[in-house]
């Protein structure tokens, strides 16, 4: 089932999430729905608050890029209760967008390597390093789980430059070609 994507301005995007366990009702269906929703909107990552749920989980689908980046063929990762344990490497800059902020793209600085602990969809524990693009994506998604958004990491100037667009989104003026839910 395709879920509506919650747009900036809705309070759930600003609330820290709660951990879940394997008894969370409907979890496997939710995971399937999140992958389906993500693919339909042509994004690479989707966090639970973006579908209106205050729970600590996110899905990442880099397989969608595998025509250009064959190393990402079959790259689907479900992150339950994930945490960034440490970061390393250089600070890199990359242009990010977010399905909850249609039309807004900005360069964001982040560390190039992160060590993440999480549980997968079978509640198997993982402790792994991510580097490069996957590291960027997980950092963006896990910010959502702390009630943060990529606009919080923009420079004050760039945020000011995007102010009218942000205000439009937060007042329900949204144009995008996927199913969404906005203020009003
Ligand atoms: Ni996002």
mmCIF file of C-alpha atoms and ligand atoms in Angstrom:
data_model
loop_
_atom_site.group_PDB
_atom_site.id
_atom_site.type_symbol
_atom_site.label_atom_id
_atom_site.label_comp_id
_atom_site.label_asym_id
_atom_site.label_seq_id
_atom_site.Cartn_x
_atom_site.Cartn_y
_atom_site.Cartn_z
ATOM 1 C CA UNK A 1 0.000 0.000 0.000
ATOM 2 C CA UNK A 2 1.296 3.426 -0.900
ATOM 3 C CA UNK A 3 1.360 5.654 2.164
ATOM 4 C CA UNK A 4 1.060 9.447 2.034
ATOM 5 C CA UNK A 5 4.345 11.223 2.703
ATOM 6 C CA UNK A 6 4.131 13.811 5.462
ATOM 7 C CA UNK A 7 5.291 17.252 4.412
ATOM 8 C CA UNK A 8 7.217 19.854 6.411
ATOM 9 C CA UNK A 9 4.914 21.687 8.771
ATOM 10 C CA UNK A 10 3.338 18.559 10.223
ATOM 11 C CA UNK A 11 4.395 18.154 13.872
ATOM 12 C CA UNK A 12 5.335 14.449 13.641
ATOM 13 C CA UNK A 13 8.428 15.423 11.628
ATOM 14 C CA UNK A 14 9.712 17.391 14.599
ATOM 15 C CA UNK A 15 9.185 14.824 17.337
ATOM 16 C CA UNK A 16 11.885 12.415 18.518
ATOM 17 C CA UNK A 17 10.783 8.831 17.911
ATOM 18 C CA UNK A 18 10.438 5.840 20.215
ATOM 19 C CA UNK A 19 12.151 2.483 19.877
ATOM 20 C CA UNK A 20 10.067 -0.525 18.926
ATOM 21 C CA UNK A 21 10.379 -4.258 19.481
ATOM 22 C CA UNK A 22 9.375 -7.279 17.414
ATOM 23 C CA UNK A 23 5.853 -7.164 18.824
ATOM 24 C CA UNK A 24 5.092 -3.842 17.165
ATOM 25 C CA UNK A 25 1.776 -4.511 15.488
ATOM 26 C CA UNK A 26 1.832 -4.735 11.714
ATOM 27 C CA UNK A 27 5.579 -4.215 11.490
ATOM 28 C CA UNK A 28 6.247 -6.466 8.498
ATOM 29 C CA UNK A 29 3.389 -4.926 6.528
ATOM 30 C CA UNK A 30 4.622 -1.456 7.457
ATOM 31 C CA UNK A 31 8.099 -2.292 6.176
ATOM 32 C CA UNK A 32 6.654 -3.501 2.874
ATOM 33 C CA UNK A 33 4.500 -0.382 2.607
ATOM 34 C CA UNK A 34 7.457 1.884 3.299
ATOM 35 C CA UNK A 35 9.559 0.253 0.560
ATOM 36 C CA UNK A 36 6.628 0.494 -1.853
ATOM 37 C CA UNK A 37 6.023 4.151 -0.946
ATOM 38 C CA UNK A 38 9.715 4.953 -1.290
ATOM 39 C CA UNK A 39 10.007 3.351 -4.716
ATOM 40 C CA UNK A 40 6.883 5.114 -5.948
ATOM 41 C CA UNK A 41 8.249 8.501 -4.890
ATOM 42 C CA UNK A 42 11.691 7.693 -6.358
ATOM 43 C CA UNK A 43 13.563 8.459 -3.175
ATOM 44 C CA UNK A 44 16.461 6.542 -1.620
ATOM 45 C CA UNK A 45 15.405 6.666 2.024
ATOM 46 C CA UNK A 46 12.254 6.983 4.089
ATOM 47 C CA UNK A 47 11.963 7.366 7.856
ATOM 48 C CA UNK A 48 8.868 6.406 9.841
ATOM 49 C CA UNK A 49 7.975 10.007 10.833
ATOM 50 C CA UNK A 50 7.673 10.737 7.119
ATOM 51 C CA UNK A 51 4.697 8.407 7.027
ATOM 52 C CA UNK A 52 3.313 9.844 10.245
ATOM 53 C CA UNK A 53 4.717 7.349 12.738
ATOM 54 C CA UNK A 54 6.795 8.324 15.742
ATOM 55 C CA UNK A 55 8.852 5.140 15.781
ATOM 56 C CA UNK A 56 12.579 4.619 15.400
ATOM 57 C CA UNK A 57 12.861 2.969 12.009
ATOM 58 C CA UNK A 58 13.782 3.789 8.429
ATOM 59 C CA UNK A 59 14.231 2.030 5.110
ATOM 60 C CA UNK A 60 16.879 2.667 2.464
ATOM 61 C CA UNK A 61 16.654 1.589 -1.178
ATOM 62 C CA UNK A 62 19.773 2.296 -3.209
ATOM 63 C CA UNK A 63 18.776 -0.387 -5.720
ATOM 64 C CA UNK A 64 16.814 2.337 -7.509
ATOM 65 C CA UNK A 65 20.186 3.806 -8.601
ATOM 66 C CA UNK A 66 21.666 0.517 -9.717
ATOM 67 C CA UNK A 67 21.494 1.288 -13.443
ATOM 68 C CA UNK A 68 24.146 3.944 -12.875
ATOM 69 C CA UNK A 69 25.724 2.461 -9.754
ATOM 70 C CA UNK A 70 25.784 -1.345 -10.248
ATOM 71 C CA UNK A 71 27.304 -1.840 -6.797
ATOM 72 C CA UNK A 72 23.918 -0.873 -5.338
ATOM 73 C CA UNK A 73 21.991 -3.679 -7.067
ATOM 74 C CA UNK A 74 19.796 -5.318 -4.425
ATOM 75 C CA UNK A 75 20.722 -2.720 -1.790
ATOM 76 C CA UNK A 76 17.701 -2.605 0.525
ATOM 77 C CA UNK A 77 18.237 -1.999 4.216
ATOM 78 C CA UNK A 78 15.711 -1.826 7.012
ATOM 79 C CA UNK A 79 16.932 0.001 10.110
ATOM 80 C CA UNK A 80 15.097 -0.630 13.365
ATOM 81 C CA UNK A 81 16.273 1.308 16.447
ATOM 82 C CA UNK A 82 19.391 2.548 14.635
ATOM 83 C CA UNK A 83 22.026 4.751 16.232
ATOM 84 C CA UNK A 84 25.168 6.400 14.919
ATOM 85 C CA UNK A 85 27.864 5.240 17.313
ATOM 86 C CA UNK A 86 30.801 7.161 15.868
ATOM 87 C CA UNK A 87 31.853 9.133 12.823
ATOM 88 C CA UNK A 88 35.140 9.312 10.939
ATOM 89 C CA UNK A 89 36.696 10.562 7.741
ATOM 90 C CA UNK A 90 36.420 13.951 6.140
ATOM 91 C CA UNK A 91 33.464 16.270 6.194
ATOM 92 C CA UNK A 92 32.000 16.119 2.702
ATOM 93 C CA UNK A 93 29.453 18.314 0.974
ATOM 94 C CA UNK A 94 26.644 16.908 -1.122
ATOM 95 C CA UNK A 95 23.354 18.226 -2.454
ATOM 96 C CA UNK A 96 20.470 16.663 -0.543
ATOM 97 C CA UNK A 97 16.749 16.669 -0.995
ATOM 98 C CA UNK A 98 13.993 15.157 1.109
ATOM 99 C CA UNK A 99 10.598 13.731 0.217
ATOM 100 C CA UNK A 100 9.103 15.829 3.022
ATOM 101 C CA UNK A 101 10.520 18.997 1.397
ATOM 102 C CA UNK A 102 9.555 18.759 -2.299
ATOM 103 C CA UNK A 103 11.371 21.312 -4.443
ATOM 104 C CA UNK A 104 14.133 22.075 -1.948
ATOM 105 C CA UNK A 105 17.697 20.915 -2.573
ATOM 106 C CA UNK A 106 20.748 22.187 -0.741
ATOM 107 C CA UNK A 107 24.348 21.246 -0.144
ATOM 108 C CA UNK A 108 24.794 19.765 3.312
ATOM 109 C CA UNK A 109 28.015 18.933 5.184
ATOM 110 C CA UNK A 110 28.342 15.544 6.851
ATOM 111 C CA UNK A 111 31.118 13.149 7.882
ATOM 112 C CA UNK A 112 32.038 10.614 5.210
ATOM 113 C CA UNK A 113 32.010 7.555 7.489
ATOM 114 C CA UNK A 114 29.655 6.486 10.244
ATOM 115 C CA UNK A 115 29.421 3.426 12.443
ATOM 116 C CA UNK A 116 25.819 2.336 12.928
ATOM 117 C CA UNK A 117 24.142 -0.174 15.203
ATOM 118 C CA UNK A 118 20.640 -1.371 14.351
ATOM 119 C CA UNK A 119 18.251 -4.297 14.078
ATOM 120 C CA UNK A 120 17.062 -5.495 10.701
ATOM 121 C CA UNK A 121 13.540 -6.630 9.767
ATOM 122 C CA UNK A 122 14.226 -10.017 11.391
ATOM 123 C CA UNK A 123 15.514 -8.343 14.559
ATOM 124 C CA UNK A 124 19.064 -9.407 13.860
ATOM 125 C CA UNK A 125 21.571 -6.994 15.375
ATOM 126 C CA UNK A 126 24.139 -5.242 13.165
ATOM 127 C CA UNK A 127 27.158 -3.078 13.900
ATOM 128 C CA UNK A 128 28.735 -1.786 10.684
ATOM 129 C CA UNK A 129 30.552 1.130 9.112
ATOM 130 C CA UNK A 130 29.036 2.995 6.170
ATOM 131 C CA UNK A 131 31.068 5.164 3.847
ATOM 132 C CA UNK A 132 30.356 7.583 1.022
ATOM 133 C CA UNK A 133 26.838 7.792 -0.375
ATOM 134 C CA UNK A 134 25.278 5.142 1.923
ATOM 135 C CA UNK A 135 26.772 6.997 4.926
ATOM 136 C CA UNK A 136 25.187 10.200 3.705
ATOM 137 C CA UNK A 137 21.775 8.578 3.258
ATOM 138 C CA UNK A 138 21.686 6.924 6.670
ATOM 139 C CA UNK A 139 22.706 10.147 8.401
ATOM 140 C CA UNK A 140 19.902 12.007 6.640
ATOM 141 C CA UNK A 141 17.347 9.328 7.548
ATOM 142 C CA UNK A 142 18.436 8.972 11.168
ATOM 143 C CA UNK A 143 18.172 12.731 11.649
ATOM 144 C CA UNK A 144 14.446 12.272 10.994
ATOM 145 C CA UNK A 145 14.304 9.814 13.902
ATOM 146 C CA UNK A 146 15.535 12.550 16.233
ATOM 147 C CA UNK A 147 12.999 15.072 14.937
ATOM 148 C CA UNK A 148 15.639 16.775 12.815
ATOM 149 C CA UNK A 149 15.487 17.706 9.155
ATOM 150 C CA UNK A 150 18.160 18.604 6.625
ATOM 151 C CA UNK A 151 17.152 22.253 6.724
ATOM 152 C CA UNK A 152 18.543 22.321 10.280
ATOM 153 C CA UNK A 153 21.968 21.656 8.787
ATOM 154 C CA UNK A 154 21.800 24.400 6.150
ATOM 155 C CA UNK A 155 23.805 27.553 6.676
ATOM 156 C CA UNK A 156 21.698 30.452 7.995
ATOM 157 C CA UNK A 157 22.087 32.152 4.635
ATOM 158 C CA UNK A 158 20.848 29.169 2.610
ATOM 159 C CA UNK A 159 17.986 28.677 4.998
ATOM 160 C CA UNK A 160 17.054 32.320 4.547
ATOM 161 C CA UNK A 161 17.231 31.854 0.762
ATOM 162 C CA UNK A 162 14.728 28.996 1.054
ATOM 163 C CA UNK A 163 12.463 30.782 3.513
ATOM 164 C CA UNK A 164 9.549 31.479 1.202
ATOM 165 C CA UNK A 165 9.544 27.904 -0.117
ATOM 166 C CA UNK A 166 9.654 26.543 3.404
ATOM 167 C CA UNK A 167 6.834 28.813 4.498
ATOM 168 C CA UNK A 168 4.790 27.687 1.503
ATOM 169 C CA UNK A 169 5.270 24.009 2.392
ATOM 170 C CA UNK A 170 4.462 24.656 6.044
ATOM 171 C CA UNK A 171 1.233 26.364 5.067
ATOM 172 C CA UNK A 172 0.119 23.491 2.845
ATOM 173 C CA UNK A 173 1.145 24.823 -0.570
ATOM 174 C CA UNK A 174 2.733 21.683 -1.941
ATOM 175 C CA UNK A 175 3.366 20.530 -5.504
ATOM 176 C CA UNK A 176 4.702 17.037 -6.013
ATOM 177 C CA UNK A 177 3.713 13.970 -7.972
ATOM 178 C CA UNK A 178 3.484 11.481 -5.106
ATOM 179 C CA UNK A 179 0.798 10.989 -2.515
ATOM 180 C CA UNK A 180 1.309 13.333 0.423
ATOM 181 C CA UNK A 181 -0.253 14.799 3.521
ATOM 182 C CA UNK A 182 0.366 18.429 4.387
ATOM 183 C CA UNK A 183 -0.856 21.041 6.844
ATOM 184 C CA UNK A 184 -4.574 21.789 6.263
HETATM 185 NI NI1 LIG B 1 14.391 13.275 4.434
#
